[in-house]
Amino acid sequence: MDKIKIALQYMMPKHLISRLVGKLAAAEMGSVTTAAIKWFIKQYKIDMSEAAQSSPEAYRTFNDFFTRALKPGIRPISDKKDYIVHPVDGAVSQCGPIKHGQIFQAKGHEYSSLALLGDQADDAKRFEDGDFATIYLAPKDYHRIHMPIKGTLSKMTYVPGELFSVNPLTAENVPGLFARNERVVAIFETEIGPMAMVLVGATIVASIETVWAGTVTPPTGKKVFTWDYPTEGPAALTLDKGAEMGRFKLGSTVVMLFAKDALDDFADDVTPKAVTRMGQPFAKIED
């Protein structure tokens, strides 16, 4: 059955399906939208007591519900100055060192940091012998993405690609999954050096947004696009630790890259399949 599921992903028109679902998720359909939200809450056992708006009727579109805000203070940001924090609610897929430019995906599968970053050689060089962490967001999770550490935006890259599912089964069976799916790469300058936040698209992900550029995709492109940003002066964009930096409309994955010697070690509870909660300690900063 698993082989059939993977084979179907290769065959299906993933972009077409994803964009059609995206249009439906963005549509205001009244009672139909409310019914879909209620079904989703029940199906995935979503704890709506954490949401700023707990009633399904409060959301005009499915996207509004999916990117719902949480109640103030429900995800406190750790005040441990020597730790970066979890950027999202989700589960750790993998984490560890970047070895010889390769990132571990799953048993038997690796992919290059160069490919992940859209073949931007200068960017990949900044993360040589650094560390990475991959976090999977399930449909039930809170889908806003936050800053693990205070940082100033220096570059954004849109990388076209496939839209395979990014669930654990696919990660274990599709080579180079995160470096072949459509993605948005945001690079920040931080007190511990450069940090890349890679927002990876997936099947039926209707869009990827950032707080500074709005919707980056769709529309889907065929070429890599880059934007450079000033890191000094009044036009510089600096986001504090815990500040929102982006959103997924329908679930996906975040891959974080850090420079060599930026991190001392991951927190004790950061291991493959471990549940993450935004704002909790994620990794200790190198002294």
Short mmCIF file of C-alpha atoms in Angstrom, two decimals:
data_model
loop_
_atom_site.label_atom_id
_atom_site.label_comp_id
_atom_site.label_asym_id
_atom_site.label_seq_id
_atom_site.Cartn_x
_atom_site.Cartn_y
_atom_site.Cartn_z
CA MET A 1 0.00 0.00 0.00
CA ASP A 2 2.84 2.41 0.82
CA LYS A 3 4.40 1.78 -2.59
CA ILE A 4 1.07 2.51 -4.25
CA LYS A 5 0.72 5.79 -2.32
CA ILE A 6 4.18 6.91 -3.45
CA ALA A 7 3.59 5.82 -7.05
CA LEU A 8 0.35 7.80 -7.18
CA GLN A 9 2.18 10.93 -6.06
CA TYR A 10 4.54 10.64 -9.04
CA MET A 11 1.58 10.24 -11.39
CA MET A 12 -0.93 12.78 -10.12
CA PRO A 13 -1.04 16.41 -11.39
CA LYS A 14 0.11 17.82 -8.05
CA HIS A 15 0.24 21.49 -9.02
CA LEU A 16 -3.19 21.46 -10.62
CA ILE A 17 -4.79 19.71 -7.65
CA SER A 18 -3.05 22.00 -5.19
CA ARG A 19 -4.17 25.19 -6.95
CA LEU A 20 -7.77 23.96 -7.23
CA VAL A 21 -7.83 23.13 -3.52
CA GLY A 22 -6.28 26.54 -2.86
CA LYS A 23 -9.10 28.31 -4.65
CA LEU A 24 -11.67 26.38 -2.65
CA ALA A 25 -9.83 27.12 0.60
CA ALA A 26 -9.86 30.84 -0.20
CA ALA A 27 -13.55 30.93 -1.16
CA GLU A 28 -16.24 32.37 1.11
CA MET A 29 -18.96 29.72 0.98
CA GLY A 30 -20.88 30.34 4.19
CA SER A 31 -22.35 27.19 5.68
CA VAL A 32 -20.30 24.99 3.34
CA THR A 33 -17.08 26.54 4.68
CA THR A 34 -18.28 26.14 8.27
CA ALA A 35 -19.18 22.50 7.68
CA ALA A 36 -15.74 21.83 6.17
CA ILE A 37 -14.04 23.46 9.15
CA LYS A 38 -16.12 21.44 11.64
CA TRP A 39 -15.28 18.22 9.80
CA PHE A 40 -11.56 19.12 9.82
CA ILE A 41 -11.59 19.91 13.54
CA LYS A 42 -13.21 16.56 14.31
CA GLN A 43 -11.08 14.57 11.86
CA TYR A 44 -7.75 15.89 13.15
CA LYS A 45 -8.75 16.45 16.80
CA ILE A 46 -7.81 20.13 16.80
CA ASP A 47 -7.83 21.89 20.16
CA MET A 48 -9.81 25.02 19.36
CA SER A 49 -9.57 26.22 22.97
CA GLU A 50 -6.12 27.54 22.03
CA ALA A 51 -7.42 29.61 19.11
CA ALA A 52 -8.12 33.33 19.43
CA GLN A 53 -11.46 32.59 17.71
CA SER A 54 -12.66 29.19 18.93
CA SER A 55 -15.93 29.07 16.97
CA PRO A 56 -15.86 27.57 13.45
CA GLU A 57 -18.45 30.15 12.42
CA ALA A 58 -15.94 32.93 13.07
CA TYR A 59 -13.93 32.07 9.94
CA ARG A 60 -15.06 33.31 6.54
CA THR A 61 -12.76 30.99 4.59
CA PHE A 62 -11.01 27.70 5.27
CA ASN A 63 -7.68 29.52 4.88
CA ASP A 64 -8.66 31.94 7.66
CA PHE A 65 -9.27 28.94 9.90
CA PHE A 66 -6.13 27.11 8.86
CA THR A 67 -3.88 30.11 9.56
CA ARG A 68 -5.80 30.97 12.74
CA ALA A 69 -4.13 33.04 15.44
CA LEU A 70 -3.68 31.64 18.93
CA LYS A 71 -4.76 33.29 22.15
CA PRO A 72 -2.20 35.79 23.49
CA GLY A 73 0.31 34.06 25.74
CA ILE A 74 -0.68 30.52 24.76
CA ARG A 75 2.82 29.98 23.28
CA PRO A 76 5.18 31.89 25.60
CA ILE A 77 8.62 32.62 24.15
CA SER A 78 11.40 31.16 26.27
CA ASP A 79 13.48 33.86 27.94
CA LYS A 80 16.62 31.71 28.00
CA LYS A 81 19.09 34.00 26.27
CA ASP A 82 21.47 31.17 25.43
CA TYR A 83 18.81 29.23 23.47
CA ILE A 84 17.04 29.69 20.17
CA VAL A 85 13.40 28.59 20.18
CA HIS A 86 11.13 26.34 18.16
CA PRO A 87 9.74 28.31 15.19
CA VAL A 88 6.57 26.24 14.77
CA ASP A 89 4.24 23.67 16.25
CA GLY A 90 5.04 20.36 14.61
CA ALA A 91 7.33 17.37 14.93
CA VAL A 92 11.06 17.05 14.39
CA SER A 93 11.76 15.13 11.19
CA GLN A 94 15.56 15.20 11.44
CA CYS A 95 18.28 17.42 12.90
CA GLY A 96 22.05 17.35 13.04
CA PRO A 97 25.22 18.45 11.25
CA ILE A 98 25.52 19.38 7.60
CA LYS A 99 28.22 16.94 6.45
CA HIS A 100 30.15 17.68 3.26
CA GLY A 101 27.27 19.83 2.06
CA GLN A 102 24.73 17.04 2.60
CA ILE A 103 21.60 17.08 4.76
CA PHE A 104 20.12 13.88 6.17
CA GLN A 105 16.51 13.34 5.08
CA ALA A 106 15.73 9.77 6.14
CA LYS A 107 17.44 6.39 6.14
CA GLY A 108 19.07 5.99 2.75
CA HIS A 109 18.33 9.55 1.63
CA GLU A 110 20.37 12.74 1.70
CA TYR A 111 20.21 15.96 -0.32
CA SER A 112 22.56 18.88 -0.77
CA SER A 113 22.25 22.21 0.98
CA LEU A 114 23.18 23.80 -2.36
CA ALA A 115 20.12 22.27 -4.05
CA LEU A 116 17.89 23.18 -1.09
CA LEU A 117 18.92 26.84 -1.38
CA GLY A 118 18.13 27.00 -5.09
CA ASP A 119 21.71 26.41 -6.31
CA GLN A 120 22.85 29.69 -4.76
CA ALA A 121 26.50 28.77 -4.23
CA ASP A 122 27.39 31.83 -2.13
CA ASP A 123 24.50 31.09 0.22
CA ALA A 124 25.35 27.40 0.55
CA LYS A 125 28.96 28.26 1.39
CA ARG A 126 27.80 30.22 4.44
CA PHE A 127 26.35 27.02 5.94
CA GLU A 128 29.25 24.65 5.25
CA ASP A 129 29.79 22.30 8.22
CA GLY A 130 26.89 23.94 10.02
CA ASP A 131 23.73 22.41 11.44
CA PHE A 132 20.20 21.82 10.20
CA ALA A 133 16.79 20.98 11.60
CA THR A 134 13.72 19.83 9.69
CA ILE A 135 10.26 20.22 11.25
CA TYR A 136 7.09 18.75 9.79
CA LEU A 137 3.76 20.50 10.32
CA ALA A 138 0.80 18.12 10.34
CA PRO A 139 -2.70 19.30 9.32
CA LYS A 140 -3.71 19.67 12.98
CA ASP A 141 -0.87 22.06 13.82
CA TYR A 142 -0.79 25.83 14.18
CA HIS A 143 0.50 27.05 10.80
CA ARG A 144 2.17 30.37 11.48
CA ILE A 145 5.98 30.38 11.41
CA HIS A 146 7.99 32.40 13.92
CA MET A 147 11.59 33.50 14.39
CA PRO A 148 13.86 31.17 16.42
CA ILE A 149 16.16 34.14 17.15
CA LYS A 150 16.22 37.85 16.41
CA GLY A 151 17.36 38.41 12.84
CA THR A 152 17.57 40.94 10.00
CA LEU A 153 16.37 39.79 6.58
CA SER A 154 19.09 39.89 3.91
CA LYS A 155 17.75 37.72 1.07
CA MET A 156 14.74 35.78 -0.15
CA THR A 157 14.76 33.15 -2.90
CA TYR A 158 11.79 31.51 -4.61
CA VAL A 159 12.64 28.06 -5.95
CA PRO A 160 10.16 26.30 -8.28
CA GLY A 161 9.66 22.58 -7.95
CA GLU A 162 7.37 19.64 -7.36
CA LEU A 163 4.60 19.44 -4.78
CA PHE A 164 5.04 16.01 -3.24
CA SER A 165 3.52 15.40 0.15
CA VAL A 166 6.05 16.02 2.92
CA ASN A 167 4.68 13.54 5.46
CA PRO A 168 7.05 10.97 7.02
CA LEU A 169 6.14 8.24 4.52
CA THR A 170 7.09 10.43 1.56
CA ALA A 171 10.26 11.66 3.26
CA GLU A 172 11.36 8.03 3.64
CA ASN A 173 10.68 7.15 0.00
CA VAL A 174 11.17 10.18 -2.31
CA PRO A 175 14.85 11.04 -2.86
CA GLY A 176 15.80 14.68 -2.26
CA LEU A 177 12.23 15.54 -1.29
CA PHE A 178 12.84 18.94 0.34
CA ALA A 179 15.25 20.02 -2.39
CA ARG A 180 12.85 19.13 -5.20
CA ASN A 181 9.59 20.62 -3.85
CA GLU A 182 8.66 24.25 -4.44
CA ARG A 183 10.03 26.43 -1.63
CA VAL A 184 10.80 29.90 -0.33
CA VAL A 185 14.22 30.52 1.27
CA ALA A 186 14.62 33.44 3.68
CA ILE A 187 18.11 34.25 4.97
CA PHE A 188 18.55 36.32 8.12
CA GLU A 189 21.61 37.85 9.73
CA THR A 190 21.66 37.06 13.44
CA GLU A 191 23.98 37.36 16.44
CA ILE A 192 25.12 33.79 15.77
CA GLY A 193 25.67 34.27 12.05
CA PRO A 194 23.45 33.58 9.03
CA MET A 195 20.27 31.56 9.43
CA ALA A 196 18.19 30.15 6.57
CA MET A 197 14.48 29.51 7.04
CA VAL A 198 13.31 27.31 4.16
CA LEU A 199 9.53 27.07 3.80
CA VAL A 200 8.80 23.95 1.75
CA GLY A 201 5.59 23.60 -0.24
CA ALA A 202 3.64 20.36 -0.52
CA THR A 203 0.60 18.74 -2.10
CA ILE A 204 -2.48 20.96 -1.66
CA VAL A 205 -0.48 23.73 0.04
CA ALA A 206 -2.44 26.66 -1.32
CA SER A 207 0.25 29.26 -0.72
CA ILE A 208 3.37 30.30 1.16
CA GLU A 209 3.42 33.79 2.66
CA THR A 210 5.96 35.98 4.42
CA VAL A 211 5.18 39.00 6.58
CA TRP A 212 7.29 41.30 4.40
CA ALA A 213 6.29 40.14 0.90
CA GLY A 214 2.81 38.70 1.38
CA THR A 215 1.99 35.74 -0.86
CA VAL A 216 5.16 34.54 -2.58
CA THR A 217 3.54 31.54 -4.27
CA PRO A 218 1.18 31.07 -6.09
CA PRO A 219 1.55 31.88 -8.88
CA THR A 220 3.99 29.09 -9.53
CA GLY A 221 7.13 30.12 -11.38
CA LYS A 222 9.49 28.19 -13.63
CA LYS A 223 12.68 30.03 -12.66
CA VAL A 224 14.55 30.80 -9.46
CA PHE A 225 13.97 34.39 -8.31
CA THR A 226 15.96 36.24 -5.67
CA TRP A 227 15.40 39.45 -3.73
CA ASP A 228 18.11 41.21 -1.71
CA TYR A 229 17.27 43.38 1.27
CA PRO A 230 19.23 46.09 3.12
CA THR A 231 20.50 45.01 6.54
CA GLU A 232 21.13 48.52 7.80
CA GLY A 233 19.24 51.81 7.76
CA PRO A 234 15.53 52.61 7.97
CA ALA A 235 14.58 50.09 5.26
CA ALA A 236 16.12 47.12 7.09
CA LEU A 237 13.62 44.53 8.34
CA THR A 238 14.50 43.09 11.74
CA LEU A 239 12.24 40.54 13.40
CA ASP A 240 12.48 39.75 17.10
CA LYS A 241 12.78 36.28 18.57
CA GLY A 242 9.29 34.75 18.46
CA ALA A 243 7.91 37.24 15.92
CA GLU A 244 5.81 35.84 13.07
CA MET A 245 7.74 35.57 9.79
CA GLY A 246 5.45 33.55 7.54
CA ARG A 247 2.47 31.23 7.07
CA PHE A 248 1.51 28.04 5.29
CA LYS A 249 -1.99 27.72 3.90
CA LEU A 250 -2.31 23.97 4.41
CA GLY A 251 0.52 22.00 5.99
CA SER A 252 4.15 21.60 5.12
CA THR A 253 7.74 21.63 6.42
CA VAL A 254 10.35 24.11 7.63
CA VAL A 255 14.07 23.42 7.19
CA MET A 256 16.46 25.62 9.20
CA LEU A 257 20.17 25.98 8.44
CA PHE A 258 22.79 27.47 10.75
CA ALA A 259 26.45 28.33 10.23
CA LYS A 260 29.38 26.36 11.58
CA ASP A 261 29.82 26.75 15.36
CA ALA A 262 26.57 28.71 15.71
CA LEU A 263 24.90 26.04 17.83
CA ASP A 264 26.36 24.18 20.78
CA ASP A 265 23.75 21.42 20.84
CA PHE A 266 20.06 20.79 20.39
CA ALA A 267 17.84 20.69 23.46
CA ASP A 268 17.51 17.26 25.12
CA ASP A 269 13.96 16.76 23.83
CA VAL A 270 14.82 17.64 20.21
CA THR A 271 15.04 14.22 18.59
CA PRO A 272 13.42 12.70 15.48
CA LYS A 273 9.61 12.47 15.84
CA ALA A 274 9.63 14.69 18.96
CA VAL A 275 6.69 17.10 19.18
CA THR A 276 7.65 20.78 18.99
CA ARG A 277 5.82 23.79 20.39
CA MET A 278 6.60 27.25 19.12
CA GLY A 279 8.57 29.32 21.60
CA GLN A 280 10.06 26.47 23.63
CA PRO A 281 13.88 26.03 23.84
CA PHE A 282 15.21 24.40 20.67
CA ALA A 283 19.00 24.61 20.62
CA LYS A 284 21.73 26.08 22.79
CA ILE A 285 23.83 28.85 21.26
CA GLU A 286 27.57 28.27 21.08
CA ASP A 287 29.43 30.19 23.81
#
